[in-house]
PDB file of C-alpha atoms in Angstrom:
ATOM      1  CA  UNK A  22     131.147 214.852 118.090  1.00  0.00           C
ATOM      2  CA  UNK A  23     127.144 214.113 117.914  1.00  0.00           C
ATOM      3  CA  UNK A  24     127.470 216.167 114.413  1.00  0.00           C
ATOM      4  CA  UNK A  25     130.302 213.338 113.508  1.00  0.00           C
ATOM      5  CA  UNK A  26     128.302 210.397 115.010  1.00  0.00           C
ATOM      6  CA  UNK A  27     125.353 210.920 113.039  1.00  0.00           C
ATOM      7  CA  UNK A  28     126.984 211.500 109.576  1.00  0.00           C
ATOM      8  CA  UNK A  29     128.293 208.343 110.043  1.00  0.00           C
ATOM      9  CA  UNK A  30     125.113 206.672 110.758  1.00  0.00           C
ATOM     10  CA  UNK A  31     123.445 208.622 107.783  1.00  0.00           C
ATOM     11  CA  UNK A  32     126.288 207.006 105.750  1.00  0.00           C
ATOM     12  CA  UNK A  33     126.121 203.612 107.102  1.00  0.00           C
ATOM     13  CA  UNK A  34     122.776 203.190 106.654  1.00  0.00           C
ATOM     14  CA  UNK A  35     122.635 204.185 102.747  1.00  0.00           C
ATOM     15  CA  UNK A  36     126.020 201.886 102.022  1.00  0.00           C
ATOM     16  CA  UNK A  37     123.620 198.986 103.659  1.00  0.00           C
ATOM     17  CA  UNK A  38     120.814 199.551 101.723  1.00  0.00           C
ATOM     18  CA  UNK A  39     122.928 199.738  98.508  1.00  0.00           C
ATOM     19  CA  UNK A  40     124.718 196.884  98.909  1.00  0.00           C
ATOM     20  CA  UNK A  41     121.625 194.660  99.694  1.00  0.00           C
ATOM     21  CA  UNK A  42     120.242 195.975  96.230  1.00  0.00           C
ATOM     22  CA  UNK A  43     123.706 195.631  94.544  1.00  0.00           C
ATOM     23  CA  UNK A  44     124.181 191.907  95.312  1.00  0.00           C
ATOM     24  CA  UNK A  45     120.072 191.437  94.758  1.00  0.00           C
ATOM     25  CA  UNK A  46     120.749 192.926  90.849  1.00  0.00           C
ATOM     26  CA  UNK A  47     123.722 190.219  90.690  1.00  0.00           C
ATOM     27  CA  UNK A  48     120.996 187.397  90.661  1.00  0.00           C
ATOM     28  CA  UNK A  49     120.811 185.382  87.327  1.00  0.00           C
ATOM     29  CA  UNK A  50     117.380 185.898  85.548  1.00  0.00           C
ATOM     30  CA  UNK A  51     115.730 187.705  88.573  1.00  0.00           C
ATOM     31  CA  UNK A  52     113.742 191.352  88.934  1.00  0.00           C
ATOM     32  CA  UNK A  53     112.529 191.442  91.770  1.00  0.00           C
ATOM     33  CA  UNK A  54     114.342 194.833  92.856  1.00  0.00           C
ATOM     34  CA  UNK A  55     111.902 197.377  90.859  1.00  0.00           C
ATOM     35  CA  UNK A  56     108.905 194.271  91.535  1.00  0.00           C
ATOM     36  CA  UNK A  57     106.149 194.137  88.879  1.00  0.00           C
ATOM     37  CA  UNK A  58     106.471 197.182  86.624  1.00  0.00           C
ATOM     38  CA  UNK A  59     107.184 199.558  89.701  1.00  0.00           C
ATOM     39  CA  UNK A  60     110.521 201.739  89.090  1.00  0.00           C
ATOM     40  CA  UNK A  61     111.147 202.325  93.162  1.00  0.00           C
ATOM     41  CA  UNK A  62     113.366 200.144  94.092  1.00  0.00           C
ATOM     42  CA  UNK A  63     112.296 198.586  97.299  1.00  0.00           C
ATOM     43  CA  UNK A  64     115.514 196.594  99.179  1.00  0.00           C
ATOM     44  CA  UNK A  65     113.187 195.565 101.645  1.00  0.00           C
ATOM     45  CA  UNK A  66     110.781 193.501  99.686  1.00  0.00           C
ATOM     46  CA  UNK A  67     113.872 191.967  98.140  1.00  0.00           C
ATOM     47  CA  UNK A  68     115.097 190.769 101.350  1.00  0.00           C
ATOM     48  CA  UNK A  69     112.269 189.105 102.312  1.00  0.00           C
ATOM     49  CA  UNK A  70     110.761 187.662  98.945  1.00  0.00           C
ATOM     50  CA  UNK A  71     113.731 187.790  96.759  1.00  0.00           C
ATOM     51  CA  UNK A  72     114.979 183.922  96.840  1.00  0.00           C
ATOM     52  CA  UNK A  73     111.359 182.463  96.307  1.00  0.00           C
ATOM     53  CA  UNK A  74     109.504 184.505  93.515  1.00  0.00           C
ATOM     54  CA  UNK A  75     110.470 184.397  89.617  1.00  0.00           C
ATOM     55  CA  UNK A  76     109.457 186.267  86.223  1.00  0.00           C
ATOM     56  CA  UNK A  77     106.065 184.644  85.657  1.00  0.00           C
ATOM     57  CA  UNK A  78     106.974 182.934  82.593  1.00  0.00           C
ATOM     58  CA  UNK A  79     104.881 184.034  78.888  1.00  0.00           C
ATOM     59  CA  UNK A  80     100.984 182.514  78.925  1.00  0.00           C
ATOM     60  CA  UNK A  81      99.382 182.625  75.319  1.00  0.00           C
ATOM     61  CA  UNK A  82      95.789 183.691  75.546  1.00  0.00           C
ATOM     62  CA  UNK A  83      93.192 182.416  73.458  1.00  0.00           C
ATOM     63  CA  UNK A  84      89.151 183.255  73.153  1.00  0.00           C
ATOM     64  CA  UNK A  85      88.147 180.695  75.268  1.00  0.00           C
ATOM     65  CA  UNK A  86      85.023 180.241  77.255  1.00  0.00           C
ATOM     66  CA  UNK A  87      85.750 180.249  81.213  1.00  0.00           C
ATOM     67  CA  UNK A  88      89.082 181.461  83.244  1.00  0.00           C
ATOM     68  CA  UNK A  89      92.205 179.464  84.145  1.00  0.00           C
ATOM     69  CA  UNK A  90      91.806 181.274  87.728  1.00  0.00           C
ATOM     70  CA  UNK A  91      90.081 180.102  90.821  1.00  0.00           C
ATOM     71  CA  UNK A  92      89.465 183.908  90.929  1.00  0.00           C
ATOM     72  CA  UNK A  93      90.535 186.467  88.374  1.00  0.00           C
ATOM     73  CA  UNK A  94      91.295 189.065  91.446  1.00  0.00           C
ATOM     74  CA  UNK A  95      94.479 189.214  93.000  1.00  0.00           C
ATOM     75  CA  UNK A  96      93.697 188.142  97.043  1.00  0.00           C
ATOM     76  CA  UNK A  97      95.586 189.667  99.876  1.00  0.00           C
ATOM     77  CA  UNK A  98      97.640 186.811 101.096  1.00  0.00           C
ATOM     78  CA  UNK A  99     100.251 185.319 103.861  1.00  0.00           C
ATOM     79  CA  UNK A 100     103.035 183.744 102.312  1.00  0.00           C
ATOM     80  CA  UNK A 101     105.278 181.330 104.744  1.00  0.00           C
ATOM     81  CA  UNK A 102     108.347 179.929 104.399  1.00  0.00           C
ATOM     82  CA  UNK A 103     109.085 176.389 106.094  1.00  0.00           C
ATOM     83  CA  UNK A 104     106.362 177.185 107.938  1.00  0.00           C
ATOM     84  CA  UNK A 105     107.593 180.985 109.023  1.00  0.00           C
ATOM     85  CA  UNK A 106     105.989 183.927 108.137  1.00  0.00           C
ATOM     86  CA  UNK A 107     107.704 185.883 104.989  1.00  0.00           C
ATOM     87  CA  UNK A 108     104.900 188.607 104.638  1.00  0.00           C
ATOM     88  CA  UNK A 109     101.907 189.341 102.674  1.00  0.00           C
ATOM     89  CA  UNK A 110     101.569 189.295  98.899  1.00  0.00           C
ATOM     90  CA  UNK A 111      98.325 189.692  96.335  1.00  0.00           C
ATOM     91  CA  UNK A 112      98.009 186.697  95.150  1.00  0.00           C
ATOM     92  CA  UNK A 113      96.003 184.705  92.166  1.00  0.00           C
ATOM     93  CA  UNK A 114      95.866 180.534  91.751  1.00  0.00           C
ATOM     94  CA  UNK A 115      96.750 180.068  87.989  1.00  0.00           C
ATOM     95  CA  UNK A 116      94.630 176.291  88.506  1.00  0.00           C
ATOM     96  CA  UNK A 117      95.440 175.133  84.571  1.00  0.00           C
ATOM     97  CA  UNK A 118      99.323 175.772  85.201  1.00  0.00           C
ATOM     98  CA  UNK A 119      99.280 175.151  89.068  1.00  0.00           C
ATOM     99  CA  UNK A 120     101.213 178.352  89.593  1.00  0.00           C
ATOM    100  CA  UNK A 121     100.996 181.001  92.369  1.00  0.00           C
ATOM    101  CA  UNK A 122     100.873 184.974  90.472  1.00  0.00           C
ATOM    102  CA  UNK A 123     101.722 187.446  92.559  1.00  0.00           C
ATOM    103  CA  UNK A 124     101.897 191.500  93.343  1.00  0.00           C
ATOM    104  CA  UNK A 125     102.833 193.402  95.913  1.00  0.00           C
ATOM    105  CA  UNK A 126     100.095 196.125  95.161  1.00  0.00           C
ATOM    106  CA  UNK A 127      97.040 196.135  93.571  1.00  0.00           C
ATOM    107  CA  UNK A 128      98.202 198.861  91.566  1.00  0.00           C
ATOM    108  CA  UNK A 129     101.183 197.164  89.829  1.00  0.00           C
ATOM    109  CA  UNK A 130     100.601 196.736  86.460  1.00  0.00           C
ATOM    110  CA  UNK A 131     102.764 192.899  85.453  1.00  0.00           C
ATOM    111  CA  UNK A 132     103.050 189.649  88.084  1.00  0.00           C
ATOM    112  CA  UNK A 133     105.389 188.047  89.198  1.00  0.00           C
ATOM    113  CA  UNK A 134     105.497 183.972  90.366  1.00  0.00           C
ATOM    114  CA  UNK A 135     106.121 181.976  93.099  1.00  0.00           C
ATOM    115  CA  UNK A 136     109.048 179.931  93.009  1.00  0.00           C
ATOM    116  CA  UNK A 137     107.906 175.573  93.075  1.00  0.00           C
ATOM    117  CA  UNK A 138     109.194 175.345  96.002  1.00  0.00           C
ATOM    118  CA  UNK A 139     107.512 172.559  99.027  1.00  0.00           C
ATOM    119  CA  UNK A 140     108.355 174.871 101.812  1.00  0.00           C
ATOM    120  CA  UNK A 141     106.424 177.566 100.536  1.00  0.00           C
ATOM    121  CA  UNK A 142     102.909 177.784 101.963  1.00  0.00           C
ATOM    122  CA  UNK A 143     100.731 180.276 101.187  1.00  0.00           C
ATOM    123  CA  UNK A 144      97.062 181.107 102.993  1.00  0.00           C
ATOM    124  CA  UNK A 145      94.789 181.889 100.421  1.00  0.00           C
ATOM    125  CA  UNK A 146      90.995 182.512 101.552  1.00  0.00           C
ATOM    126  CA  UNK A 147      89.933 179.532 103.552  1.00  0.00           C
ATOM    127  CA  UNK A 148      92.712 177.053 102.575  1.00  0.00           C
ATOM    128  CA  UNK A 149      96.830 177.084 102.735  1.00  0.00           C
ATOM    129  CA  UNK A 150      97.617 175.823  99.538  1.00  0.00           C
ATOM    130  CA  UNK A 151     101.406 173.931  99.103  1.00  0.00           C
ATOM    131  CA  UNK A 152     103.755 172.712  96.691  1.00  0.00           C
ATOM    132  CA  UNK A 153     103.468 168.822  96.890  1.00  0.00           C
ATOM    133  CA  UNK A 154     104.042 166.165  94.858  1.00  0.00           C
ATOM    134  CA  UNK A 155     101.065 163.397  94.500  1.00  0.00           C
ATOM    135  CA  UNK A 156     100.257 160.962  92.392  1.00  0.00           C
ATOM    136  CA  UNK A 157      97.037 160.830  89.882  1.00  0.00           C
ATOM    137  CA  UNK A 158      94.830 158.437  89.275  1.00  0.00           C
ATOM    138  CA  UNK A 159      96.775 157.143  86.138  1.00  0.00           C
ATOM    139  CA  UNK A 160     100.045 156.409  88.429  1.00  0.00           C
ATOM    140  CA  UNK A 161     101.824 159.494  86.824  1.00  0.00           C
ATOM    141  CA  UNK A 162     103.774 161.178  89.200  1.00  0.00           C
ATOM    142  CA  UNK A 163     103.189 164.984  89.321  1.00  0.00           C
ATOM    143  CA  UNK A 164     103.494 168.471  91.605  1.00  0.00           C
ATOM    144  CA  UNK A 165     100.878 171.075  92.209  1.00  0.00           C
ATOM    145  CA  UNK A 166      99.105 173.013  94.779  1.00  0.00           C
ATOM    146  CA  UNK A 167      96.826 171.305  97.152  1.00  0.00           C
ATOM    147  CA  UNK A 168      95.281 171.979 100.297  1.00  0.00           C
ATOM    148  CA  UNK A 169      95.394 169.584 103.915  1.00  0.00           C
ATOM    149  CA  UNK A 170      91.495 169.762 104.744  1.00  0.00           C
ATOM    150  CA  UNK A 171      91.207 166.743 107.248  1.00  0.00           C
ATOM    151  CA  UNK A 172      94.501 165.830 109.287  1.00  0.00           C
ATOM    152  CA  UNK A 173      94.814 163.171 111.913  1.00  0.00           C
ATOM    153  CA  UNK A 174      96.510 159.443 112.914  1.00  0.00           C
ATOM    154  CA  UNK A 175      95.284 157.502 110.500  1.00  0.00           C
ATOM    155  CA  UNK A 176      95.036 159.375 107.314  1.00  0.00           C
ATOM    156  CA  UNK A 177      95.581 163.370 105.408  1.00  0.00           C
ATOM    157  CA  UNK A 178      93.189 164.376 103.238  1.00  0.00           C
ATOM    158  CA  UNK A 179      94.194 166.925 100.308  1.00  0.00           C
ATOM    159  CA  UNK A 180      91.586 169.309  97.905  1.00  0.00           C
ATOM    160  CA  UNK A 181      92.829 170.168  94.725  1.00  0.00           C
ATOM    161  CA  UNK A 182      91.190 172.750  92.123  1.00  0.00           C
ATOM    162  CA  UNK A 183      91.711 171.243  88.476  1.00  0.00           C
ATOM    163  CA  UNK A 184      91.430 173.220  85.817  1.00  0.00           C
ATOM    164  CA  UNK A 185      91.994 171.840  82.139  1.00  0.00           C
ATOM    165  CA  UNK A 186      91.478 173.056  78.685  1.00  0.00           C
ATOM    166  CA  UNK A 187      89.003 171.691  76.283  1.00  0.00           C
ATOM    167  CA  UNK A 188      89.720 172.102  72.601  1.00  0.00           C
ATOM    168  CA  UNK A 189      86.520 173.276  70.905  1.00  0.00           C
ATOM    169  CA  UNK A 190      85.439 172.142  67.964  1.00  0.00           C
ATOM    170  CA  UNK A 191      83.985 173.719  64.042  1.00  0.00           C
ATOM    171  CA  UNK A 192      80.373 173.285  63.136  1.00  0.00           C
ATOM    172  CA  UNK A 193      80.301 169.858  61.081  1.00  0.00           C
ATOM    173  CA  UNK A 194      77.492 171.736  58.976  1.00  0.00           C
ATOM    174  CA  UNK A 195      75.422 175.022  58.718  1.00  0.00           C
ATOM    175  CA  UNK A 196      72.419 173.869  61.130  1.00  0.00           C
ATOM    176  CA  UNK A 197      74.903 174.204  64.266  1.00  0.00           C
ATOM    177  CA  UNK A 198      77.047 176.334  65.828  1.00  0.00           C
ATOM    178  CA  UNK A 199      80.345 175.870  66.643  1.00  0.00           C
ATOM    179  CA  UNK A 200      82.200 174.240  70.192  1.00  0.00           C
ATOM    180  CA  UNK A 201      83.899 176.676  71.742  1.00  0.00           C
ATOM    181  CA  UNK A 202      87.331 176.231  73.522  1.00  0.00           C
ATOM    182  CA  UNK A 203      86.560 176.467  77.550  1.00  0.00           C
ATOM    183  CA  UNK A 204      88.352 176.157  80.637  1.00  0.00           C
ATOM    184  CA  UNK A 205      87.112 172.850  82.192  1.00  0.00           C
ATOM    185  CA  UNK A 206      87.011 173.576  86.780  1.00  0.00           C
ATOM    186  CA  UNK A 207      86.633 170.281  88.719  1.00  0.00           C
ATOM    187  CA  UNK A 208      87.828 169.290  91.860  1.00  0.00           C
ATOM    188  CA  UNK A 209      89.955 166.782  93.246  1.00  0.00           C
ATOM    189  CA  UNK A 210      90.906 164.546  96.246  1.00  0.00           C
ATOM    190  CA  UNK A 211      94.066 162.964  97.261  1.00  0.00           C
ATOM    191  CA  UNK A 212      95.006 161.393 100.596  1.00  0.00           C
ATOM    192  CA  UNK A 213      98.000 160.269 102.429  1.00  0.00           C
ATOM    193  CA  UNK A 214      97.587 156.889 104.806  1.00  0.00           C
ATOM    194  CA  UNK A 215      99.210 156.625 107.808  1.00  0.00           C
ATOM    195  CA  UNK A 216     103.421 155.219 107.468  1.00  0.00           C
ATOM    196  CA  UNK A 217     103.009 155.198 103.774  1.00  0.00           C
ATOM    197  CA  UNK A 218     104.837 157.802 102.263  1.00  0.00           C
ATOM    198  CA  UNK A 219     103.165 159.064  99.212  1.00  0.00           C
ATOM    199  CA  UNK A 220     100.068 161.044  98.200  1.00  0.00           C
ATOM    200  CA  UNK A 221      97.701 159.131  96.199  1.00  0.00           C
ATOM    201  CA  UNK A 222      94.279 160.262  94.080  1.00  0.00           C
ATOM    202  CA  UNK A 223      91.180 159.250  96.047  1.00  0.00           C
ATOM    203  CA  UNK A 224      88.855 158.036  93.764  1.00  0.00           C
ATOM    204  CA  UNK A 225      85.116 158.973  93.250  1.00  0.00           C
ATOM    205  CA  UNK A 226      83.743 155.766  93.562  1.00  0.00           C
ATOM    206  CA  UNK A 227      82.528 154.378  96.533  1.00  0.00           C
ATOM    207  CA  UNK A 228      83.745 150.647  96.038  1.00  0.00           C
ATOM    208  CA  UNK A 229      87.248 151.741  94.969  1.00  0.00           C
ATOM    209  CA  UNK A 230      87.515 154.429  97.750  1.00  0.00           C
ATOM    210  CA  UNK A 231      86.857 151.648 100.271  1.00  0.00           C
ATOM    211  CA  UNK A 232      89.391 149.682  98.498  1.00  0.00           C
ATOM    212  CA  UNK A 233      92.154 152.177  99.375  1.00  0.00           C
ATOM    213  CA  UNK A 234      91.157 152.509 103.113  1.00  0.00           C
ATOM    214  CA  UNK A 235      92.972 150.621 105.623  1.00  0.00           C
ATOM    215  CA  UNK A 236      91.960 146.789 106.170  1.00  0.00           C
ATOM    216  CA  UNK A 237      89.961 147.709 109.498  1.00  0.00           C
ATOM    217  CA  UNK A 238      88.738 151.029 108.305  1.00  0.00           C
ATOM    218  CA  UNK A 239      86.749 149.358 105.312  1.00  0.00           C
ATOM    219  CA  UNK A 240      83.965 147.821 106.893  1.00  0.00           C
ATOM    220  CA  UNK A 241      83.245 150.553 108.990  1.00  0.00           C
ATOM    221  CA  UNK A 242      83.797 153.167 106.282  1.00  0.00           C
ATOM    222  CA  UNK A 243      80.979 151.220 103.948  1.00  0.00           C
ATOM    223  CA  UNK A 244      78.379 151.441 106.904  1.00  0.00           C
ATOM    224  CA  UNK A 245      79.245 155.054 107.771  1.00  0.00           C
ATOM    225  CA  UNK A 246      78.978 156.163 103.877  1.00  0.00           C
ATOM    226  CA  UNK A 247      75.532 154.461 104.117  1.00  0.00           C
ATOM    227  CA  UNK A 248      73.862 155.733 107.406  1.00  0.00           C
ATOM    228  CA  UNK A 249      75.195 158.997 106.848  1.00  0.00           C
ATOM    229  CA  UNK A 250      74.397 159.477 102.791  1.00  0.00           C
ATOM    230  CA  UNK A 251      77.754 160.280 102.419  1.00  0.00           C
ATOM    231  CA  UNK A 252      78.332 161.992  99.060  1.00  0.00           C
ATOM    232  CA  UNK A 253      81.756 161.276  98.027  1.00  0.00           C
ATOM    233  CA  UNK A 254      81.771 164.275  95.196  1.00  0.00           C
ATOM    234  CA  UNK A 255      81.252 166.797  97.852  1.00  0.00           C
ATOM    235  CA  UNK A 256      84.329 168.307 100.093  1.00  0.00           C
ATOM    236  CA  UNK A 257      82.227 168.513 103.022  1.00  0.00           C
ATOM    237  CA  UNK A 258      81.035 164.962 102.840  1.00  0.00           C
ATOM    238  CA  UNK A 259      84.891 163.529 101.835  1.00  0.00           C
ATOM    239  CA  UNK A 260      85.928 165.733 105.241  1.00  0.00           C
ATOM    240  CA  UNK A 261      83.279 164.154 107.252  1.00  0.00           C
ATOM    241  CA  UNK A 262      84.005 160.867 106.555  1.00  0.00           C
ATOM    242  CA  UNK A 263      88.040 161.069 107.209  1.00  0.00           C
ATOM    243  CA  UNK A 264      87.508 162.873 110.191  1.00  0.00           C
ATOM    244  CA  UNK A 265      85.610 160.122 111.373  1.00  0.00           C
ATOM    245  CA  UNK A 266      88.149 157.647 109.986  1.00  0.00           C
ATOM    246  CA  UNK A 267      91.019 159.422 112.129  1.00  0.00           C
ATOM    247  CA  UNK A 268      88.726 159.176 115.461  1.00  0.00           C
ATOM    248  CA  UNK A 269      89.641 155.160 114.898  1.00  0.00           C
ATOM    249  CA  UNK A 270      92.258 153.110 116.813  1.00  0.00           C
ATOM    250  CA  UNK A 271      95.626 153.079 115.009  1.00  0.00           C
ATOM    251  CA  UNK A 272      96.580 149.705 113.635  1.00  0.00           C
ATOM    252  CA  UNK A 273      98.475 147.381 116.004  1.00  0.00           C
ATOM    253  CA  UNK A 274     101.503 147.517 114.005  1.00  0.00           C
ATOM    254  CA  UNK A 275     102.224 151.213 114.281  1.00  0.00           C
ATOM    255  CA  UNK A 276     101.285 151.351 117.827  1.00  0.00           C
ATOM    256  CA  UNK A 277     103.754 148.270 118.687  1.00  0.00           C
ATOM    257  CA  UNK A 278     106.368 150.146 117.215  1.00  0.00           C
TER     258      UNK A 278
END
């Protein structure tokens, strides 16, 4: 009988595992059963990161001056899923495409991507970087990766690494040398007001920033910039100041609602 029992749980168990990898292999352009390169199949890591990562799609790369990455190493990351833990991944923040490489291993040898998806979260480092959609300073409407760095009542805060590429340019003569191509890194700032619902680029410039504060924040935002040499380039200034901001009263008509 106990013979019987447990050739039957020998056979259950490797029927389960081959279906789960059976209807996996059925997904349209997916290969995520033998991840990155790796010919052991792994059912497991299918089950739990199958529906949000993708092939990483064909990059051309040129001679250029400087690295599309925030960091060229893959980082050992957690990976959540509407806001529940899905497990850990290598990861790598492709800044110029605003894509999410991963691996499972440091040894694998090819990436994979995360899927655009905005209940993905992923901690990376210091900061938990999300799929969002914002909107840049020339009104367009995109999606990329940024990062909540100062959260309260009144207003969100948002980081985002930019990376862009900057055709070089030929020597106009013999006497100089050619402009190479480069990878331009600069950061960004967007921010989120409190019962408007949209993410807008926070500008640079301390009159316009002012401008897109709330009515009874302005004031008091121009004298706090002041007395505390606020430096509205730097993260840790821009976090300062909103923290302070969200220490305010909310406006009348939200809290008479």
């Amino acid at each position: 009988m106990k013979k019987n029992l447990r050739i039957y749980i020998i056979f259950f168990i490797t029927f389960g595992l081959s279906s789960i990898q059976a209807q996996d292999s059925n997904k349209p352009n997916e290969d995520t059963s033998s991840f990155a390169g790796t010919k052991k199949t792994d059912p497991y890591f299918t089950v739990r990161f199958g529906d949000i990562i993708r092939k990483s799609p064909p990059r051309k790369i040129t001679n250029t001056v400087g690295s599309p990455y925030l960091n060229k190493k893959f980082i050992k990351s957690k990976v959540f899923y509407d806001n529940e833990p899905v497990g850990d991944l290598f990861v790598r923040y492709n800044a110029l495409y605003s894509e999410l490489e991963v691996r499972r291993t440091l040894k694998d040898d090819s990436t994979l991507t995360l899927k655009a998806d905005k209940k993905i979260s992923v901690k990376y480092g210091a900061k938990e970087l999300r799929f969002t959609t914002y909107i840049n300073k020339k009104n367009e409407t995109k999606n990329g990766y940024l990062s909540l760095i100062s959260d309260g009542n009144n207003y969100k805060l948002f980081h985002k690494l930019s990376i862009k590429y900057v055709e070089g340019k030929a020597a106009a003569n013999s006497m100089v040398n050619d402009v190479p191509s480069r990878y331009a890194h600069f950061d960004e700032f967007y921010y989120k007001q409190e019962g408007i619902d949209r993410i807008d680029q926070l500008s640079p410039r301390k009159g316009r920033l002012i401008n897109q504060l709330k009515k009874e924040h302005k004031e008091i935002a121009k004298n706090f910039i002041k007395e505390n040499s606020i430096d509205l380039d730097k993260e840790e200034d821009l976090i300062t100041l909103f923290d302070f901001l969200n220490t305010l009263s909310r406006s009348k008509e939200v809290l008479n609602k």
